[in-house]
Coordinates of N, CA and C in Angstrom, one line a residue:
M1 N -18.4 11.1 11.6 CA -18.6 9.7 11.1 C -19.3 9.7 9.8
L2 N -18.9 8.7 9.0 CA -19.5 8.5 7.7 C -20.0 7.1 7.5
R3 N -21.0 6.9 6.8 CA -21.5 5.5 6.5 C -20.6 4.9 5.4
N4 N -20.5 3.6 5.6 CA -19.8 2.7 4.6 C -18.3 3.1 4.3
I5 N -17.7 3.9 5.2 CA -16.3 4.2 5.2 C -15.7 3.5 6.4
P6 N -14.7 2.7 6.1 CA -14.0 2.0 7.3 C -13.5 3.1 8.3
P7 N -13.8 3.0 9.5 CA -13.4 4.0 10.5 C -11.8 4.1 10.6
L8 N -11.1 3.1 10.2 CA -9.7 3.1 10.2 C -9.1 4.2 9.2
L9 N -9.9 4.6 8.3 CA -9.5 5.6 7.3 C -9.7 7.0 8.0
S10 N -8.6 7.6 8.4 CA -8.6 8.9 9.1 C -8.9 10.0 8.2
P11 N -9.3 11.2 8.7 CA -9.6 12.3 7.8 C -8.4 12.6 6.9
D12 N -7.2 12.6 7.4 CA -6.0 12.9 6.6 C -5.8 11.8 5.5
L13 N -6.0 10.6 5.8 CA -5.9 9.5 4.8 C -7.0 9.6 3.8
L14 N -8.2 9.9 4.2 CA -9.3 10.1 3.2 C -9.0 11.2 2.3
Y15 N -8.5 12.3 2.8 CA -8.1 13.5 2.0 C -7.1 13.1 1.0
S16 N -6.1 12.3 1.4 CA -5.0 11.9 0.4 C -5.6 11.0 -0.7
L17 N -6.4 10.1 -0.2 CA -7.0 9.1 -1.2 C -7.9 9.9 -2.2
R18 N -8.6 10.8 -1.7 CA -9.5 11.6 -2.6 C -8.7 12.5 -3.5
A19 N -7.6 13.1 -3.0 CA -6.8 14.0 -3.8 C -5.9 13.3 -4.9
M20 N -5.6 12.0 -4.7 CA -4.8 11.3 -5.6 C -5.6 11.2 -7.0
G21 N -4.8 11.2 -8.0 CA -5.3 11.0 -9.4 C -4.9 9.7 -9.9
H22 N -5.4 9.4 -11.1 CA -5.1 8.1 -11.8 C -3.6 8.0 -12.0
G23 N -3.0 6.9 -11.5 CA -1.6 6.7 -11.7 C -0.8 7.1 -10.5
D24 N -1.4 7.9 -9.6 CA -0.6 8.3 -8.3 C -0.5 7.0 -7.5
E25 N 0.5 7.0 -6.6 CA 0.8 5.9 -5.8 C 0.8 6.2 -4.3
I26 N 0.3 5.2 -3.5 CA 0.3 5.3 -2.1 C 1.1 4.2 -1.5
V27 N 1.9 4.4 -0.5 CA 2.7 3.4 0.2 C 2.0 3.1 1.5
I28 N 1.8 1.8 1.7 CA 1.4 1.3 3.1 C 2.6 0.6 3.6
A29 N 3.1 1.2 4.7 CA 4.4 0.8 5.2 C 4.4 0.2 6.6
D30 N 5.3 -0.7 6.9 CA 5.4 -1.3 8.2 C 6.1 -0.4 9.2
A31 N 6.2 -0.8 10.4 CA 6.7 0.1 11.5 C 8.2 0.4 11.3
N32 N 9.0 -0.4 10.6 CA 10.4 -0.2 10.4 C 10.7 0.7 9.2
F33 N 9.7 1.0 8.3 CA 10.0 1.8 7.1 C 10.3 3.2 7.4
P34 N 11.2 3.8 6.7 CA 11.6 5.2 7.0 C 10.6 6.2 6.4
G35 N 9.3 6.1 6.9 CA 8.2 6.9 6.3 C 8.3 8.4 6.5
S36 N 8.8 8.8 7.6 CA 8.9 10.3 7.8 C 10.1 10.9 7.1
S37 N 11.1 10.2 6.8 CA 12.3 10.8 6.2 C 12.5 10.6 4.7
I38 N 11.6 9.8 4.1 CA 11.9 9.4 2.7 C 11.4 10.4 1.7
G39 N 10.4 11.3 2.1 CA 10.0 12.3 1.2 C 8.5 12.8 1.2
P40 N 7.6 11.9 0.8 CA 6.2 12.3 0.7 C 5.6 12.5 2.1
T41 N 4.4 13.1 2.1 CA 3.7 13.2 3.4 C 3.5 11.9 4.0
C42 N 3.7 11.8 5.3 CA 3.6 10.5 6.0 C 2.4 10.7 7.0
I43 N 1.4 9.8 6.8 CA 0.3 9.7 7.7 C 0.5 8.5 8.6
R44 N 0.4 8.8 9.9 CA 0.6 7.7 10.9 C -0.7 6.9 11.2
A45 N -0.5 5.6 11.2 CA -1.6 4.7 11.6 C -1.0 3.6 12.5
D46 N -0.3 4.1 13.5 CA 0.5 3.2 14.4 C -0.3 2.0 15.0
G47 N -1.6 2.2 15.3 CA -2.4 1.2 15.9 C -3.0 0.2 15.0
S48 N -2.6 0.2 13.7 CA -3.2 -0.7 12.7 C -2.1 -1.4 12.0
T49 N -2.4 -2.6 11.5 CA -1.4 -3.4 10.7 C -1.5 -2.9 9.3
A50 N -0.5 -3.3 8.5 CA -0.5 -2.9 7.1 C -1.7 -3.6 6.4
S51 N -2.0 -4.8 6.8 CA -3.1 -5.6 6.2 C -4.4 -4.9 6.4
E52 N -4.6 -4.4 7.6 CA -5.9 -3.7 8.0 C -6.0 -2.4 7.1
V53 N -4.9 -1.7 7.0 CA -5.0 -0.5 6.2 C -5.2 -0.8 4.7
L54 N -4.5 -1.8 4.2 CA -4.7 -2.2 2.8 C -6.1 -2.5 2.5
Q55 N -6.7 -3.3 3.4 CA -8.1 -3.7 3.2 C -9.0 -2.5 3.2
A56 N -8.8 -1.6 4.1 CA -9.6 -0.3 4.2 C -9.4 0.5 3.0
V57 N -8.2 0.7 2.5 CA -7.9 1.5 1.4 C -8.6 0.9 0.1
L58 N -8.5 -0.4 -0.1 CA -9.0 -1.0 -1.3 C -10.6 -1.0 -1.3
T59 N -11.2 -0.7 -0.2 CA -12.7 -0.5 -0.2 C -13.1 0.8 -0.9
V60 N -12.2 1.7 -0.9 CA -12.6 3.1 -1.5 C -11.7 3.4 -2.7
M61 N -10.6 2.8 -3.0 CA -9.7 3.1 -4.0 C -9.5 2.0 -5.0
P62 N -9.7 2.2 -6.3 CA -9.5 1.2 -7.3 C -8.0 1.0 -7.6
L63 N -7.6 -0.2 -7.9 CA -6.2 -0.4 -8.4 C -6.2 -0.1 -9.9
D64 N -5.1 0.4 -10.4 CA -4.9 0.7 -11.8 C -5.0 -0.6 -12.7
S65 N -5.9 -0.5 -13.6 CA -6.0 -1.7 -14.5 C -5.2 -1.5 -15.8
F66 N -4.5 -0.4 -16.0 CA -3.8 -0.1 -17.2 C -2.3 -0.5 -17.1
V67 N -1.9 -1.0 -16.0 CA -0.5 -1.3 -15.8 C -0.4 -2.8 -15.3
P68 N 0.7 -3.5 -15.6 CA 0.8 -4.9 -15.2 C 1.2 -5.0 -13.7
D69 N 1.6 -3.9 -13.0 CA 2.0 -4.0 -11.6 C 1.5 -2.9 -10.7
P70 N 0.1 -2.9 -10.5 CA -0.5 -1.9 -9.6 C -0.2 -2.1 -8.1
A71 N 0.4 -3.3 -7.8 CA 0.7 -3.5 -6.4 C 2.1 -4.1 -6.3
L72 N 3.0 -3.4 -5.6 CA 4.4 -3.7 -5.5 C 4.8 -3.9 -4.1
T73 N 5.6 -4.9 -3.8 CA 6.1 -5.1 -2.4 C 7.7 -5.1 -2.5
M74 N 8.3 -5.1 -1.3 CA 9.7 -5.1 -1.3 C 10.3 -6.6 -1.2
Q75 N 11.3 -6.9 -2.0 CA 11.9 -8.2 -2.0 C 12.7 -8.4 -0.7
V76 N 12.7 -9.7 -0.3 CA 13.6 -10.0 0.8 C 15.0 -9.9 0.4
V77 N 15.8 -9.2 1.2 CA 17.2 -9.0 1.0 C 17.9 -10.3 1.0
G78 N 18.6 -10.7 -0.1 CA 19.3 -11.9 -0.2 C 18.5 -13.1 -0.7
D79 N 17.2 -12.9 -0.8 CA 16.4 -14.0 -1.3 C 15.1 -13.4 -2.0
A80 N 15.4 -13.0 -3.2 CA 14.3 -12.3 -4.0 C 13.1 -13.1 -4.3
E81 N 13.2 -14.4 -4.2 CA 12.1 -15.3 -4.5 C 11.3 -15.6 -3.3
A82 N 11.7 -15.3 -2.1 CA 11.0 -15.6 -0.9 C 9.7 -14.7 -0.8
I83 N 8.7 -15.3 -0.3 CA 7.4 -14.6 -0.1 C 7.1 -14.5 1.4
P84 N 7.3 -13.3 1.9 CA 7.0 -13.1 3.4 C 5.6 -13.3 3.7
E85 N 5.3 -13.6 5.0 CA 3.9 -13.8 5.4 C 3.0 -12.6 5.1
A86 N 3.6 -11.4 5.3 CA 2.8 -10.2 5.1 C 2.4 -10.1 3.6
V87 N 3.3 -10.4 2.7 CA 3.0 -10.4 1.3 C 1.9 -11.4 0.9
T88 N 2.0 -12.6 1.5 CA 0.9 -13.6 1.2 C -0.4 -13.0 1.7
D89 N -0.5 -12.3 2.8 CA -1.7 -11.7 3.3 C -2.2 -10.6 2.4
F90 N -1.2 -9.8 1.9 CA -1.6 -8.7 0.9 C -2.3 -9.3 -0.3
Q91 N -1.7 -10.4 -0.8 CA -2.3 -11.0 -2.0 C -3.7 -11.5 -1.8
R92 N -3.9 -12.1 -0.6 CA -5.3 -12.6 -0.2 C -6.2 -11.4 -0.2
I93 N -5.8 -10.3 0.4 CA -6.7 -9.1 0.6 C -7.0 -8.5 -0.8
I94 N -6.0 -8.4 -1.7 CA -6.2 -7.9 -3.0 C -7.2 -8.8 -3.8
D95 N -7.0 -10.1 -3.7 CA -7.9 -11.0 -4.4 C -9.4 -10.9 -3.9
Q96 N -9.5 -10.6 -2.6 CA -10.9 -10.6 -2.0 C -11.6 -9.2 -2.1
V97 N -10.8 -8.1 -2.1 CA -11.4 -6.8 -1.9 C -11.2 -5.9 -3.1
A98 N -10.1 -6.0 -3.8 CA -9.9 -5.1 -5.0 C -10.9 -5.2 -6.1
D99 N -11.3 -4.1 -6.7 CA -12.2 -4.2 -7.8 C -11.4 -4.7 -9.1
N100 N -10.1 -4.6 -9.1 CA -9.3 -5.1 -10.2 C -8.1 -5.9 -9.6
P101 N -8.5 -7.1 -9.1 CA -7.4 -7.9 -8.5 C -6.2 -8.2 -9.4
A102 N -5.0 -8.1 -8.9 CA -3.8 -8.2 -9.6 C -2.8 -9.0 -8.8
R103 N -1.9 -9.6 -9.5 CA -0.8 -10.3 -8.8 C 0.2 -9.3 -8.2
V104 N 0.5 -9.5 -7.0 CA 1.5 -8.6 -6.4 C 2.9 -8.9 -7.0
Q105 N 3.6 -7.8 -7.4 CA 4.9 -7.9 -7.9 C 5.9 -7.4 -6.9
S106 N 7.2 -7.6 -7.1 CA 8.1 -7.1 -6.1 C 9.3 -6.3 -6.7
L107 N 9.9 -5.5 -5.9 CA 11.0 -4.7 -6.3 C 12.2 -4.9 -5.3
E108 N 13.4 -4.8 -5.8 CA 14.5 -4.8 -4.9 C 14.4 -3.7 -3.9
R109 N 15.0 -3.9 -2.7 CA 14.8 -3.0 -1.5 C 15.0 -1.6 -1.9
F110 N 16.2 -1.2 -2.5 CA 16.5 0.2 -2.8 C 15.6 0.7 -3.9
A111 N 15.3 -0.1 -4.9 CA 14.3 0.3 -5.9 C 13.0 0.6 -5.3
F112 N 12.6 -0.2 -4.3 CA 11.3 0.1 -3.6 C 11.4 1.4 -2.9
Y113 N 12.5 1.7 -2.2 CA 12.6 3.0 -1.5 C 12.6 4.2 -2.5
E114 N 13.2 4.1 -3.7 CA 13.2 5.1 -4.7 C 11.8 5.3 -5.2
R115 N 11.1 4.3 -5.4 CA 9.7 4.4 -5.9 C 8.8 5.0 -4.8
A116 N 9.0 4.6 -3.6 CA 8.2 5.2 -2.5 C 8.5 6.7 -2.3
A117 N 9.7 7.1 -2.6 CA 10.0 8.5 -2.4 C 9.2 9.4 -3.4
D118 N 8.7 8.8 -4.5 CA 8.0 9.5 -5.5 C 6.4 9.3 -5.3
A119 N 6.1 8.6 -4.2 CA 4.6 8.4 -4.0 C 3.9 9.6 -3.6
F120 N 2.6 9.6 -3.7 CA 1.7 10.7 -3.3 C 1.8 10.9 -1.8
T121 N 1.7 9.7 -1.1 CA 1.7 9.7 0.4 C 2.1 8.4 0.9
I122 N 2.6 8.4 2.1 CA 2.9 7.1 2.8 C 2.1 7.0 4.1
V123 N 1.6 5.8 4.3 CA 0.8 5.5 5.5 C 1.7 4.6 6.3
Q124 N 2.2 5.1 7.4 CA 3.1 4.4 8.3 C 2.3 3.6 9.4
T125 N 2.2 2.3 9.3 CA 1.4 1.5 10.2 C 2.2 1.0 11.3
G126 N 1.6 0.3 12.2 CA 2.3 -0.4 13.3 C 2.7 -1.8 13.0
E127 N 2.6 -2.1 11.7 CA 2.9 -3.5 11.2 C 4.3 -3.9 11.7
R128 N 4.3 -5.1 12.4 CA 5.6 -5.6 12.9 C 6.2 -6.8 12.1
R129 N 5.4 -7.3 11.2 CA 5.9 -8.4 10.3 C 6.9 -7.7 9.4
L130 N 8.1 -8.4 9.2 CA 9.1 -7.9 8.3 C 8.5 -7.9 6.8
Y131 N 9.0 -6.9 6.1 CA 8.6 -6.7 4.7 C 7.1 -6.5 4.5
G132 N 6.5 -5.8 5.5 CA 5.1 -5.5 5.4 C 4.8 -4.2 4.7
N133 N 5.4 -4.0 3.5 CA 5.3 -2.8 2.8 C 4.7 -3.0 1.4
I134 N 3.8 -2.1 1.0 CA 3.2 -2.3 -0.4 C 2.9 -0.9 -1.0
I135 N 3.2 -0.8 -2.3 CA 2.9 0.4 -3.0 C 1.7 0.0 -3.9
L136 N 0.7 0.9 -3.9 CA -0.5 0.7 -4.7 C -0.6 1.9 -5.7
K137 N -1.0 1.6 -7.0 CA -1.2 2.6 -8.0 C -2.7 2.8 -8.2
K138 N -3.1 4.0 -8.0 CA -4.6 4.3 -8.1 C -5.1 4.2 -9.5
G139 N -6.2 3.5 -9.7 CA -6.9 3.4 -11.0 C -7.9 4.4 -11.2
V140 N -8.7 4.2 -12.3 CA -9.8 5.1 -12.7 C -11.1 4.6 -12.1
I141 N -11.9 5.5 -11.7 CA -13.3 5.2 -11.3 C -14.2 5.5 -12.5
V142 N -14.8 4.5 -13.0 CA -15.7 4.7 -14.2 C -17.1 4.8 -13.8

């Protein structure tokens, strides 16, 4: 146990967050996401929602302040302007918790998969809301 570290952050996830450098990306994915087959290391967090993991991650990891899009979600197929419930929740969490709040941007589904394949790690949650996926770019700790 550690003080001031959300218990939801497992040893494997803490290791990945600590090992990431400025500009590396982490994917927090829903239960439907192909986390184990897409490429990077996949850390399981089946008992948690994507929102819970996002909040915990943002308590220890800064968002990149040098790019216009440090938080990316997947667009709804067939309706790129739609904002899913999970994405609305992600924005609320970023606004409240992130040291560098930013507007969530979106990527087309397959562009999101390609970006996720190059991420440092993927956290596969038990999130059941559709489009409950977000990519975060790590910032600098000053």
